Amino acid sequence: MTELDLATKAPESDAQEDSSVDSPTQSSPIMGDHEHCVTDRPAPAGQGPTGEIIKLNDIDVYISKPADYPHAPTRLLLFLTGGTGIKSVNNQIQADKYAAEGFLVLMPDMFGGETAPGGKEAYVADNSVSLLEQVKLKAVEIAKSFLIDMWLARVTEAKIMPILHKVIEAAHEEYSDAIKHGEGIYAVGYCVGGRYVLLLAKGTQEGGNDEESGMMKAGPFIKAGALAHAASVTPDDFKNLQAPLSLVCVENDALFTDEVRKVGEDLMTQDNVEHEVQVYPGVPHGFAVAGQYQESNIMDAQVTAYEQMLRWLKDH
């Protein structure tokens, strides 16, 4: 069992770039940790989404179905995104991959349409850019980091959990066949979405509003879950877990620190929660979401992480 890496501070991500500079010859991250949360990598070549966005209990949800549904048995999978949300092509492609493996996938708009402030246009700075231009770009990224911090302050458990409860309630009504076949709901989460897999796996729910969600607070709400490079996680999020969990972690991840990671694994072990933890070296936060990287080791790790999460879901 490898150690587990979590984060007390925040953002989520579907991408990471390593390209800003402090001098014309020395490179460093331009946005620091925040850039990891707000932009997509280039989409996989030749791939595009196959699902659609529908309404479930007044919540926008991207739905992706197996080709033979409803004629063949399937299981229901809740897909919780990072800050790029349900309209991200890469998130949609990632959801479609699970659908192709026999899951009816529901990817809810957890953020009420307010995705994280993006920084895509400010990806930066090779050594051909003047130092003055690099300083200007750095100032822009600092401002964007401030906006992301403000966004994260609004992305709270009190706001997100009622949305998830509404979608789960609707799923029990609309897709009861899939839930019955799987003997419960499965969940995957990436970045900030990873934290909410943990919250749905708890035996009781401290957040959410019964009147808004139409659901009781007693959990767990999922049968099993898998999460990749989670963010915004605190040690308390590991208390009272009651569903099997698989964790994909990044080595030396500032958004998912060793300290919280170790506390989390200790708590899961102490509470006899079935779990696995795999730490991936040499990859950026956000690597597990569909998207292209130039480095072959990152692309290979992306495939391995998906296989880890998929296997866990199928085995439970």
PDB file of C-alpha atoms in Angstrom:
ATOM      1  CA  MET A   1       0.000   0.000   0.000  1.00  0.00           C
ATOM      2  CA  THR A   2       1.584   3.249  -1.088  1.00  0.00           C
ATOM      3  CA  GLU A   3       1.288   6.444   0.898  1.00  0.00           C
ATOM      4  CA  LEU A   4      -1.487   8.762   0.053  1.00  0.00           C
ATOM      5  CA  ASP A   5      -1.222  12.405  -1.098  1.00  0.00           C
ATOM      6  CA  LEU A   6      -3.952  14.946  -0.439  1.00  0.00           C
ATOM      7  CA  ALA A   7      -4.387  18.677  -0.266  1.00  0.00           C
ATOM      8  CA  THR A   8      -5.468  21.107   2.357  1.00  0.00           C
ATOM      9  CA  LYS A   9      -5.508  24.030   0.039  1.00  0.00           C
ATOM     10  CA  ALA A  10      -7.248  23.885  -2.973  1.00  0.00           C
ATOM     11  CA  PRO A  11      -7.832  24.028  -6.564  1.00  0.00           C
ATOM     12  CA  GLU A  12      -8.555  21.285  -8.912  1.00  0.00           C
ATOM     13  CA  SER A  13      -7.411  20.760 -12.350  1.00  0.00           C
ATOM     14  CA  ASP A  14      -7.672  19.168 -15.603  1.00  0.00           C
ATOM     15  CA  ALA A  15      -4.256  20.353 -16.648  1.00  0.00           C
ATOM     16  CA  GLN A  16      -0.839  21.631 -15.771  1.00  0.00           C
ATOM     17  CA  GLU A  17       1.814  23.601 -17.554  1.00  0.00           C
ATOM     18  CA  ASP A  18       5.389  24.169 -16.490  1.00  0.00           C
ATOM     19  CA  SER A  19       6.343  27.101 -18.542  1.00  0.00           C
ATOM     20  CA  SER A  20       6.857  30.482 -16.910  1.00  0.00           C
ATOM     21  CA  VAL A  21      10.151  32.071 -16.215  1.00  0.00           C
ATOM     22  CA  ASP A  22      11.851  34.132 -13.608  1.00  0.00           C
ATOM     23  CA  SER A  23      14.627  35.002 -16.019  1.00  0.00           C
ATOM     24  CA  PRO A  24      15.099  34.554 -19.754  1.00  0.00           C
ATOM     25  CA  THR A  25      16.956  31.300 -19.173  1.00  0.00           C
ATOM     26  CA  GLN A  26      15.367  29.816 -16.059  1.00  0.00           C
ATOM     27  CA  SER A  27      11.851  28.407 -16.138  1.00  0.00           C
ATOM     28  CA  SER A  28       9.307  28.039 -13.343  1.00  0.00           C
ATOM     29  CA  PRO A  29       5.523  27.635 -13.154  1.00  0.00           C
ATOM     30  CA  ILE A  30       3.744  30.769 -14.267  1.00  0.00           C
ATOM     31  CA  MET A  31       0.618  30.448 -12.206  1.00  0.00           C
ATOM     32  CA  GLY A  32       1.837  28.165  -9.481  1.00  0.00           C
ATOM     33  CA  ASP A  33      -0.723  25.678  -8.278  1.00  0.00           C
ATOM     34  CA  HIS A  34      -3.777  27.583  -9.492  1.00  0.00           C
ATOM     35  CA  GLU A  35      -3.096  27.056 -13.187  1.00  0.00           C
ATOM     36  CA  HIS A  36      -3.571  23.359 -12.637  1.00  0.00           C
ATOM     37  CA  CYS A  37      -7.247  23.838 -11.925  1.00  0.00           C
ATOM     38  CA  VAL A  38      -8.713  25.864 -14.688  1.00  0.00           C
ATOM     39  CA  THR A  39      -7.658  24.727 -18.151  1.00  0.00           C
ATOM     40  CA  ASP A  40      -7.971  21.681 -20.372  1.00  0.00           C
ATOM     41  CA  ARG A  41      -5.119  20.017 -22.176  1.00  0.00           C
ATOM     42  CA  PRO A  42      -5.538  19.676 -25.939  1.00  0.00           C
ATOM     43  CA  ALA A  43      -8.226  17.068 -26.527  1.00  0.00           C
ATOM     44  CA  PRO A  44      -7.118  13.577 -27.591  1.00  0.00           C
ATOM     45  CA  ALA A  45      -6.638  13.492 -31.350  1.00  0.00           C
ATOM     46  CA  GLY A  46      -9.637  12.265 -33.277  1.00  0.00           C
ATOM     47  CA  GLN A  47     -11.885  12.057 -30.218  1.00  0.00           C
ATOM     48  CA  GLY A  48     -15.003  13.973 -29.325  1.00  0.00           C
ATOM     49  CA  PRO A  49     -17.888  13.622 -26.880  1.00  0.00           C
ATOM     50  CA  THR A  50     -20.777  11.279 -27.627  1.00  0.00           C
ATOM     51  CA  GLY A  51     -23.157  12.110 -24.772  1.00  0.00           C
ATOM     52  CA  GLU A  52     -25.531  15.011 -24.207  1.00  0.00           C
ATOM     53  CA  ILE A  53     -26.535  17.508 -21.536  1.00  0.00           C
ATOM     54  CA  ILE A  54     -29.970  16.949 -19.995  1.00  0.00           C
ATOM     55  CA  LYS A  55     -31.901  18.201 -16.969  1.00  0.00           C
ATOM     56  CA  LEU A  56     -32.282  16.040 -13.877  1.00  0.00           C
ATOM     57  CA  ASN A  57     -34.221  17.594 -11.029  1.00  0.00           C
ATOM     58  CA  ASP A  58     -33.462  21.030 -12.555  1.00  0.00           C
ATOM     59  CA  ILE A  59     -29.712  20.307 -12.595  1.00  0.00           C
ATOM     60  CA  ASP A  60     -27.732  20.259 -15.854  1.00  0.00           C
ATOM     61  CA  VAL A  61     -26.156  16.826 -16.242  1.00  0.00           C
ATOM     62  CA  TYR A  62     -23.954  15.421 -18.993  1.00  0.00           C
ATOM     63  CA  ILE A  63     -25.151  11.871 -19.597  1.00  0.00           C
ATOM     64  CA  SER A  64     -23.265   9.178 -21.467  1.00  0.00           C
ATOM     65  CA  LYS A  65     -24.796   5.751 -22.013  1.00  0.00           C
ATOM     66  CA  PRO A  66     -23.390   2.391 -23.077  1.00  0.00           C
ATOM     67  CA  ALA A  67     -24.221   1.613 -26.694  1.00  0.00           C
ATOM     68  CA  ASP A  68     -26.513  -1.258 -25.705  1.00  0.00           C
ATOM     69  CA  TYR A  69     -28.369   0.528 -22.887  1.00  0.00           C
ATOM     70  CA  PRO A  70     -31.132  -0.143 -21.821  1.00  0.00           C
ATOM     71  CA  HIS A  71     -31.173  -3.527 -23.561  1.00  0.00           C
ATOM     72  CA  ALA A  72     -28.200  -4.820 -21.563  1.00  0.00           C
ATOM     73  CA  PRO A  73     -27.636  -4.531 -17.800  1.00  0.00           C
ATOM     74  CA  THR A  74     -25.504  -1.585 -16.752  1.00  0.00           C
ATOM     75  CA  ARG A  75     -24.385   0.172 -13.587  1.00  0.00           C
ATOM     76  CA  LEU A  76     -24.780   3.837 -12.701  1.00  0.00           C
ATOM     77  CA  LEU A  77     -21.673   5.997 -12.282  1.00  0.00           C
ATOM     78  CA  LEU A  78     -21.627   9.520 -10.873  1.00  0.00           C
ATOM     79  CA  PHE A  79     -18.758  11.510 -12.429  1.00  0.00           C
ATOM     80  CA  LEU A  80     -17.636  14.566 -10.417  1.00  0.00           C
ATOM     81  CA  THR A  81     -15.443  17.040 -12.257  1.00  0.00           C
ATOM     82  CA  GLY A  82     -12.766  19.547 -11.487  1.00  0.00           C
ATOM     83  CA  GLY A  83     -13.249  23.263 -12.050  1.00  0.00           C
ATOM     84  CA  THR A  84     -13.592  23.049 -15.829  1.00  0.00           C
ATOM     85  CA  GLY A  85     -17.045  21.545 -15.354  1.00  0.00           C
ATOM     86  CA  ILE A  86     -19.405  19.524 -17.501  1.00  0.00           C
ATOM     87  CA  LYS A  87     -18.880  21.470 -20.739  1.00  0.00           C
ATOM     88  CA  SER A  88     -15.194  20.611 -20.824  1.00  0.00           C
ATOM     89  CA  VAL A  89     -14.616  18.393 -23.850  1.00  0.00           C
ATOM     90  CA  ASN A  90     -11.961  16.441 -21.970  1.00  0.00           C
ATOM     91  CA  ASN A  91     -14.300  15.788 -19.047  1.00  0.00           C
ATOM     92  CA  GLN A  92     -16.955  14.627 -21.498  1.00  0.00           C
ATOM     93  CA  ILE A  93     -14.499  12.319 -23.262  1.00  0.00           C
ATOM     94  CA  GLN A  94     -13.423  10.906 -19.906  1.00  0.00           C
ATOM     95  CA  ALA A  95     -17.063  10.239 -19.003  1.00  0.00           C
ATOM     96  CA  ASP A  96     -17.615   8.547 -22.363  1.00  0.00           C
ATOM     97  CA  LYS A  97     -14.731   6.176 -21.664  1.00  0.00           C
ATOM     98  CA  TYR A  98     -16.525   4.847 -18.601  1.00  0.00           C
ATOM     99  CA  ALA A  99     -19.759   4.556 -20.595  1.00  0.00           C
ATOM    100  CA  ALA A 100     -17.950   2.454 -23.184  1.00  0.00           C
ATOM    101  CA  GLU A 101     -17.063   0.083 -20.343  1.00  0.00           C
ATOM    102  CA  GLY A 102     -20.700  -0.484 -19.422  1.00  0.00           C
ATOM    103  CA  PHE A 103     -21.523   2.358 -17.023  1.00  0.00           C
ATOM    104  CA  LEU A 104     -24.432   4.753 -17.360  1.00  0.00           C
ATOM    105  CA  VAL A 105     -22.558   7.968 -16.524  1.00  0.00           C
ATOM    106  CA  LEU A 106     -24.107  11.081 -14.969  1.00  0.00           C
ATOM    107  CA  MET A 107     -21.799  14.104 -14.776  1.00  0.00           C
ATOM    108  CA  PRO A 108     -23.644  16.874 -12.889  1.00  0.00           C
ATOM    109  CA  ASP A 109     -22.944  20.583 -13.060  1.00  0.00           C
ATOM    110  CA  MET A 110     -21.728  20.899  -9.482  1.00  0.00           C
ATOM    111  CA  PHE A 111     -20.952  24.602  -9.839  1.00  0.00           C
ATOM    112  CA  GLY A 112     -24.249  25.962 -11.133  1.00  0.00           C
ATOM    113  CA  GLY A 113     -22.632  26.979 -14.414  1.00  0.00           C
ATOM    114  CA  GLU A 114     -19.888  28.955 -12.683  1.00  0.00           C
ATOM    115  CA  THR A 115     -16.732  27.119 -13.678  1.00  0.00           C
ATOM    116  CA  ALA A 116     -13.326  28.192 -12.407  1.00  0.00           C
ATOM    117  CA  PRO A 117     -11.883  31.352 -13.984  1.00  0.00           C
ATOM    118  CA  GLY A 118      -9.735  30.157 -16.892  1.00  0.00           C
ATOM    119  CA  GLY A 119      -6.183  31.015 -17.765  1.00  0.00           C
ATOM    120  CA  LYS A 120      -5.863  29.204 -21.056  1.00  0.00           C
ATOM    121  CA  GLU A 121      -4.947  32.201 -23.130  1.00  0.00           C
ATOM    122  CA  ALA A 122      -2.079  33.031 -20.811  1.00  0.00           C
ATOM    123  CA  TYR A 123      -0.148  29.813 -21.149  1.00  0.00           C
ATOM    124  CA  VAL A 124       3.222  31.056 -21.627  1.00  0.00           C
ATOM    125  CA  ALA A 125       6.400  32.111 -22.128  1.00  0.00           C
ATOM    126  CA  ASP A 126       9.241  30.403 -23.748  1.00  0.00           C
ATOM    127  CA  ASN A 127      12.658  32.022 -23.766  1.00  0.00           C
ATOM    128  CA  SER A 128      11.879  34.029 -26.909  1.00  0.00           C
ATOM    129  CA  VAL A 129       9.503  36.243 -24.901  1.00  0.00           C
ATOM    130  CA  SER A 130      11.094  39.358 -23.511  1.00  0.00           C
ATOM    131  CA  LEU A 131      11.601  39.691 -19.780  1.00  0.00           C
ATOM    132  CA  LEU A 132       9.200  42.646 -19.735  1.00  0.00           C
ATOM    133  CA  GLU A 133       6.491  40.575 -21.393  1.00  0.00           C
ATOM    134  CA  GLN A 134       7.101  37.758 -18.934  1.00  0.00           C
ATOM    135  CA  VAL A 135       6.671  40.173 -16.020  1.00  0.00           C
ATOM    136  CA  LYS A 136       3.397  41.398 -17.521  1.00  0.00           C
ATOM    137  CA  LEU A 137       2.167  37.844 -17.973  1.00  0.00           C
ATOM    138  CA  LYS A 138       3.131  37.019 -14.426  1.00  0.00           C
ATOM    139  CA  ALA A 139       1.044  39.956 -13.176  1.00  0.00           C
ATOM    140  CA  VAL A 140      -1.934  38.690 -15.160  1.00  0.00           C
ATOM    141  CA  GLU A 141      -1.585  35.246 -13.637  1.00  0.00           C
ATOM    142  CA  ILE A 142      -1.407  36.644 -10.105  1.00  0.00           C
ATOM    143  CA  ALA A 143      -4.679  38.442 -10.762  1.00  0.00           C
ATOM    144  CA  LYS A 144      -6.201  35.231 -12.083  1.00  0.00           C
ATOM    145  CA  SER A 145      -5.021  33.365  -9.011  1.00  0.00           C
ATOM    146  CA  PHE A 146      -6.918  35.874  -6.898  1.00  0.00           C
ATOM    147  CA  LEU A 147     -10.073  35.269  -8.950  1.00  0.00           C
ATOM    148  CA  ILE A 148      -9.666  31.510  -8.568  1.00  0.00           C
ATOM    149  CA  ASP A 149      -9.298  31.899  -4.804  1.00  0.00           C
ATOM    150  CA  MET A 150     -12.564  33.842  -4.787  1.00  0.00           C
ATOM    151  CA  TRP A 151     -14.217  31.124  -6.863  1.00  0.00           C
ATOM    152  CA  LEU A 152     -12.978  28.399  -4.532  1.00  0.00           C
ATOM    153  CA  ALA A 153     -14.382  30.291  -1.551  1.00  0.00           C
ATOM    154  CA  ARG A 154     -17.804  29.999  -3.200  1.00  0.00           C
ATOM    155  CA  VAL A 155     -17.411  26.290  -3.983  1.00  0.00           C
ATOM    156  CA  THR A 156     -18.541  25.046  -0.601  1.00  0.00           C
ATOM    157  CA  GLU A 157     -19.970  21.819   0.726  1.00  0.00           C
ATOM    158  CA  ALA A 158     -23.176  23.664   1.644  1.00  0.00           C
ATOM    159  CA  LYS A 159     -23.677  24.551  -2.026  1.00  0.00           C
ATOM    160  CA  ILE A 160     -22.392  21.397  -3.722  1.00  0.00           C
ATOM    161  CA  MET A 161     -23.945  18.645  -1.601  1.00  0.00           C
ATOM    162  CA  PRO A 162     -27.592  19.691  -2.192  1.00  0.00           C
ATOM    163  CA  ILE A 163     -26.896  19.630  -5.946  1.00  0.00           C
ATOM    164  CA  LEU A 164     -25.490  16.116  -5.714  1.00  0.00           C
ATOM    165  CA  HIS A 165     -28.395  15.006  -3.546  1.00  0.00           C
ATOM    166  CA  LYS A 166     -30.854  16.269  -6.158  1.00  0.00           C
ATOM    167  CA  VAL A 167     -29.093  14.365  -8.922  1.00  0.00           C
ATOM    168  CA  ILE A 168     -28.927  11.192  -6.839  1.00  0.00           C
ATOM    169  CA  GLU A 169     -32.627  11.511  -6.020  1.00  0.00           C
ATOM    170  CA  ALA A 170     -33.474  11.907  -9.714  1.00  0.00           C
ATOM    171  CA  ALA A 171     -31.216   8.991 -10.637  1.00  0.00           C
ATOM    172  CA  HIS A 172     -33.138   6.718  -8.288  1.00  0.00           C
ATOM    173  CA  GLU A 173     -36.310   7.670 -10.134  1.00  0.00           C
ATOM    174  CA  GLU A 174     -35.061   7.769 -13.731  1.00  0.00           C
ATOM    175  CA  TYR A 175     -32.376   5.077 -13.755  1.00  0.00           C
ATOM    176  CA  SER A 176     -33.436   2.706 -11.003  1.00  0.00           C
ATOM    177  CA  ASP A 177     -32.632  -0.262 -13.259  1.00  0.00           C
ATOM    178  CA  ALA A 178     -28.944   0.668 -13.398  1.00  0.00           C
ATOM    179  CA  ILE A 179     -28.758   1.361  -9.673  1.00  0.00           C
ATOM    180  CA  LYS A 180     -30.501  -1.924  -8.923  1.00  0.00           C
ATOM    181  CA  HIS A 181     -28.187  -3.870 -11.221  1.00  0.00           C
ATOM    182  CA  GLY A 182     -25.098  -2.372  -9.571  1.00  0.00           C
ATOM    183  CA  GLU A 183     -26.643  -2.654  -6.098  1.00  0.00           C
ATOM    184  CA  GLY A 184     -25.938   1.033  -5.568  1.00  0.00           C
ATOM    185  CA  ILE A 185     -24.325   4.069  -7.178  1.00  0.00           C
ATOM    186  CA  TYR A 186     -20.644   4.213  -8.106  1.00  0.00           C
ATOM    187  CA  ALA A 187     -18.629   7.436  -8.244  1.00  0.00           C
ATOM    188  CA  VAL A 188     -15.425   8.841  -9.690  1.00  0.00           C
ATOM    189  CA  GLY A 189     -14.036  12.272  -8.927  1.00  0.00           C
ATOM    190  CA  TYR A 190     -11.196  14.358 -10.309  1.00  0.00           C
ATOM    191  CA  CYS A 191      -9.545  17.259  -8.491  1.00  0.00           C
ATOM    192  CA  VAL A 192     -12.192  19.132  -6.452  1.00  0.00           C
ATOM    193  CA  GLY A 193     -14.678  16.454  -7.522  1.00  0.00           C
ATOM    194  CA  GLY A 194     -12.496  13.932  -5.718  1.00  0.00           C
ATOM    195  CA  ARG A 195     -13.340  15.494  -2.373  1.00  0.00           C
ATOM    196  CA  TYR A 196     -17.041  14.997  -2.981  1.00  0.00           C
ATOM    197  CA  VAL A 197     -16.521  11.294  -3.652  1.00  0.00           C
ATOM    198  CA  LEU A 198     -15.151  11.146  -0.104  1.00  0.00           C
ATOM    199  CA  LEU A 199     -18.139  13.060   1.266  1.00  0.00           C
ATOM    200  CA  LEU A 200     -20.588  10.784  -0.535  1.00  0.00           C
ATOM    201  CA  ALA A 201     -18.745   7.777   0.912  1.00  0.00           C
ATOM    202  CA  LYS A 202     -19.319   8.933   4.496  1.00  0.00           C
ATOM    203  CA  GLY A 203     -21.703   7.106   6.785  1.00  0.00           C
ATOM    204  CA  THR A 204     -23.363  10.393   7.705  1.00  0.00           C
ATOM    205  CA  GLN A 205     -23.484  13.688   5.903  1.00  0.00           C
ATOM    206  CA  GLU A 206     -22.701  16.874   7.774  1.00  0.00           C
ATOM    207  CA  GLY A 207     -23.433  19.079   4.771  1.00  0.00           C
ATOM    208  CA  GLY A 208     -26.383  19.461   2.470  1.00  0.00           C
ATOM    209  CA  ASN A 209     -29.911  20.629   3.054  1.00  0.00           C
ATOM    210  CA  ASP A 210     -32.663  18.041   3.304  1.00  0.00           C
ATOM    211  CA  GLU A 211     -35.363  20.404   2.055  1.00  0.00           C
ATOM    212  CA  GLU A 212     -33.310  21.426  -0.962  1.00  0.00           C
ATOM    213  CA  SER A 213     -31.958  17.986  -1.789  1.00  0.00           C
ATOM    214  CA  GLY A 214     -35.051  15.973  -0.958  1.00  0.00           C
ATOM    215  CA  MET A 215     -32.832  13.349   0.622  1.00  0.00           C
ATOM    216  CA  MET A 216     -31.944  12.220   4.084  1.00  0.00           C
ATOM    217  CA  LYS A 217     -28.472  12.949   5.380  1.00  0.00           C
ATOM    218  CA  ALA A 218     -27.724   9.332   6.232  1.00  0.00           C
ATOM    219  CA  GLY A 219     -25.074   7.837   3.971  1.00  0.00           C
ATOM    220  CA  PRO A 220     -23.103   6.432   2.392  1.00  0.00           C
ATOM    221  CA  PHE A 221     -24.631   7.488  -0.923  1.00  0.00           C
ATOM    222  CA  ILE A 222     -22.262   5.404  -3.031  1.00  0.00           C
ATOM    223  CA  LYS A 223     -21.347   1.736  -3.127  1.00  0.00           C
ATOM    224  CA  ALA A 224     -17.720   2.351  -4.176  1.00  0.00           C
ATOM    225  CA  GLY A 225     -15.632   5.256  -5.416  1.00  0.00           C
ATOM    226  CA  ALA A 226     -12.394   6.199  -7.134  1.00  0.00           C
ATOM    227  CA  LEU A 227     -10.695   9.600  -7.072  1.00  0.00           C
ATOM    228  CA  ALA A 228      -7.740  11.124  -8.856  1.00  0.00           C
ATOM    229  CA  HIS A 229      -5.490  13.948  -7.624  1.00  0.00           C
ATOM    230  CA  ALA A 230      -8.126  15.264  -5.238  1.00  0.00           C
ATOM    231  CA  ALA A 231      -7.983  18.861  -4.006  1.00  0.00           C
ATOM    232  CA  SER A 232      -9.542  20.926  -1.229  1.00  0.00           C
ATOM    233  CA  VAL A 233      -9.474  17.820   0.976  1.00  0.00           C
ATOM    234  CA  THR A 234      -9.067  18.046   4.746  1.00  0.00           C
ATOM    235  CA  PRO A 235      -8.249  15.270   7.236  1.00  0.00           C
ATOM    236  CA  ASP A 236     -11.849  15.356   8.483  1.00  0.00           C
ATOM    237  CA  ASP A 237     -13.021  14.278   5.034  1.00  0.00           C
ATOM    238  CA  PHE A 238     -11.570  10.831   5.782  1.00  0.00           C
ATOM    239  CA  LYS A 239     -13.600  10.325   8.939  1.00  0.00           C
ATOM    240  CA  ASN A 240     -16.516   7.872   8.951  1.00  0.00           C
ATOM    241  CA  LEU A 241     -15.935   6.585   5.425  1.00  0.00           C
ATOM    242  CA  GLN A 242     -18.016   3.508   4.669  1.00  0.00           C
ATOM    243  CA  ALA A 243     -17.459   2.756   0.979  1.00  0.00           C
ATOM    244  CA  PRO A 244     -14.429   1.145  -0.703  1.00  0.00           C
ATOM    245  CA  LEU A 245     -12.135   3.743  -2.260  1.00  0.00           C
ATOM    246  CA  SER A 246      -9.305   3.819  -4.788  1.00  0.00           C
ATOM    247  CA  LEU A 247      -6.985   6.843  -4.785  1.00  0.00           C
ATOM    248  CA  VAL A 248      -4.798   8.037  -7.640  1.00  0.00           C
ATOM    249  CA  CYS A 249      -2.231  10.448  -6.213  1.00  0.00           C
ATOM    250  CA  VAL A 250       0.615  12.549  -7.565  1.00  0.00           C
ATOM    251  CA  GLU A 251       4.046  12.438  -6.001  1.00  0.00           C
ATOM    252  CA  ASN A 252       5.007  15.737  -4.319  1.00  0.00           C
ATOM    253  CA  ASP A 253       1.594  17.230  -5.098  1.00  0.00           C
ATOM    254  CA  ALA A 254       1.238  20.625  -3.458  1.00  0.00           C
ATOM    255  CA  LEU A 255      -2.535  20.276  -3.826  1.00  0.00           C
ATOM    256  CA  PHE A 256      -2.615  16.871  -2.106  1.00  0.00           C
ATOM    257  CA  THR A 257       0.107  16.953   0.526  1.00  0.00           C
ATOM    258  CA  ASP A 258       1.947  14.106   2.217  1.00  0.00           C
ATOM    259  CA  GLU A 259       0.681  15.252   5.602  1.00  0.00           C
ATOM    260  CA  VAL A 260      -3.005  15.004   4.761  1.00  0.00           C
ATOM    261  CA  ARG A 261      -2.358  11.926   2.667  1.00  0.00           C
ATOM    262  CA  LYS A 262      -0.854  10.042   5.606  1.00  0.00           C
ATOM    263  CA  VAL A 263      -3.648  11.075   7.953  1.00  0.00           C
ATOM    264  CA  GLY A 264      -6.185   9.874   5.409  1.00  0.00           C
ATOM    265  CA  GLU A 265      -4.614   6.479   4.965  1.00  0.00           C
ATOM    266  CA  ASP A 266      -4.274   6.024   8.729  1.00  0.00           C
ATOM    267  CA  LEU A 267      -7.958   6.837   9.227  1.00  0.00           C
ATOM    268  CA  MET A 268      -9.081   4.476   6.471  1.00  0.00           C
ATOM    269  CA  THR A 269      -6.949   1.691   7.900  1.00  0.00           C
ATOM    270  CA  GLN A 270      -8.154   2.398  11.443  1.00  0.00           C
ATOM    271  CA  ASP A 271     -11.795   2.287  10.329  1.00  0.00           C
ATOM    272  CA  ASN A 272     -11.298  -0.864   8.237  1.00  0.00           C
ATOM    273  CA  VAL A 273     -12.282   0.913   5.029  1.00  0.00           C
ATOM    274  CA  GLU A 274     -11.262  -1.130   2.013  1.00  0.00           C
ATOM    275  CA  HIS A 275      -8.948   1.073   0.001  1.00  0.00           C
ATOM    276  CA  GLU A 276      -5.978   1.269  -2.310  1.00  0.00           C
ATOM    277  CA  VAL A 277      -3.574   4.152  -2.839  1.00  0.00           C
ATOM    278  CA  GLN A 278      -1.204   4.541  -5.753  1.00  0.00           C
ATOM    279  CA  VAL A 279       1.239   7.442  -6.005  1.00  0.00           C
ATOM    280  CA  TYR A 280       2.365   8.345  -9.526  1.00  0.00           C
ATOM    281  CA  PRO A 281       5.830   9.940  -9.827  1.00  0.00           C
ATOM    282  CA  GLY A 282       6.864  12.418 -12.497  1.00  0.00           C
ATOM    283  CA  VAL A 283       3.354  13.525 -13.471  1.00  0.00           C
ATOM    284  CA  PRO A 284       1.495  16.832 -12.955  1.00  0.00           C
ATOM    285  CA  HIS A 285      -1.617  17.385 -10.887  1.00  0.00           C
ATOM    286  CA  GLY A 286      -4.564  16.833 -13.209  1.00  0.00           C
ATOM    287  CA  PHE A 287      -2.797  14.239 -15.366  1.00  0.00           C
ATOM    288  CA  ALA A 288      -5.530  11.594 -15.073  1.00  0.00           C
ATOM    289  CA  VAL A 289      -8.140  13.584 -17.017  1.00  0.00           C
ATOM    290  CA  ALA A 290      -8.268  12.958 -20.761  1.00  0.00           C
ATOM    291  CA  GLY A 291      -5.949  15.256 -22.703  1.00  0.00           C
ATOM    292  CA  GLN A 292      -2.696  15.192 -24.585  1.00  0.00           C
ATOM    293  CA  TYR A 293       0.795  15.637 -23.152  1.00  0.00           C
ATOM    294  CA  GLN A 294       4.053  15.669 -25.065  1.00  0.00           C
ATOM    295  CA  GLU A 295       5.757  13.460 -22.483  1.00  0.00           C
ATOM    296  CA  SER A 296       5.163   9.755 -23.069  1.00  0.00           C
ATOM    297  CA  ASN A 297       5.552   8.911 -19.374  1.00  0.00           C
ATOM    298  CA  ILE A 298       2.612  11.189 -18.516  1.00  0.00           C
ATOM    299  CA  MET A 299       0.464   9.670 -21.244  1.00  0.00           C
ATOM    300  CA  ASP A 300       1.362   6.179 -20.016  1.00  0.00           C
ATOM    301  CA  ALA A 301       0.499   7.147 -16.422  1.00  0.00           C
ATOM    302  CA  GLN A 302      -2.829   8.568 -17.605  1.00  0.00           C
ATOM    303  CA  VAL A 303      -3.732   5.190 -19.085  1.00  0.00           C
ATOM    304  CA  THR A 304      -2.596   3.338 -15.955  1.00  0.00           C
ATOM    305  CA  ALA A 305      -4.572   5.630 -13.645  1.00  0.00           C
ATOM    306  CA  TYR A 306      -7.736   5.114 -15.675  1.00  0.00           C
ATOM    307  CA  GLU A 307      -7.208   1.356 -15.602  1.00  0.00           C
ATOM    308  CA  GLN A 308      -6.714   1.490 -11.822  1.00  0.00           C
ATOM    309  CA  MET A 309      -9.973   3.385 -11.288  1.00  0.00           C
ATOM    310  CA  LEU A 310     -11.954   1.320 -13.792  1.00  0.00           C
ATOM    311  CA  ARG A 311     -10.754  -1.971 -12.305  1.00  0.00           C
ATOM    312  CA  TRP A 312     -11.738  -0.832  -8.812  1.00  0.00           C
ATOM    313  CA  LEU A 313     -15.243   0.050  -9.941  1.00  0.00           C
ATOM    314  CA  LYS A 314     -15.718  -3.206 -11.818  1.00  0.00           C
ATOM    315  CA  ASP A 315     -14.381  -5.266  -8.905  1.00  0.00           C
ATOM    316  CA  HIS A 316     -16.863  -3.704  -6.474  1.00  0.00           C
TER     317      HIS A 316
END
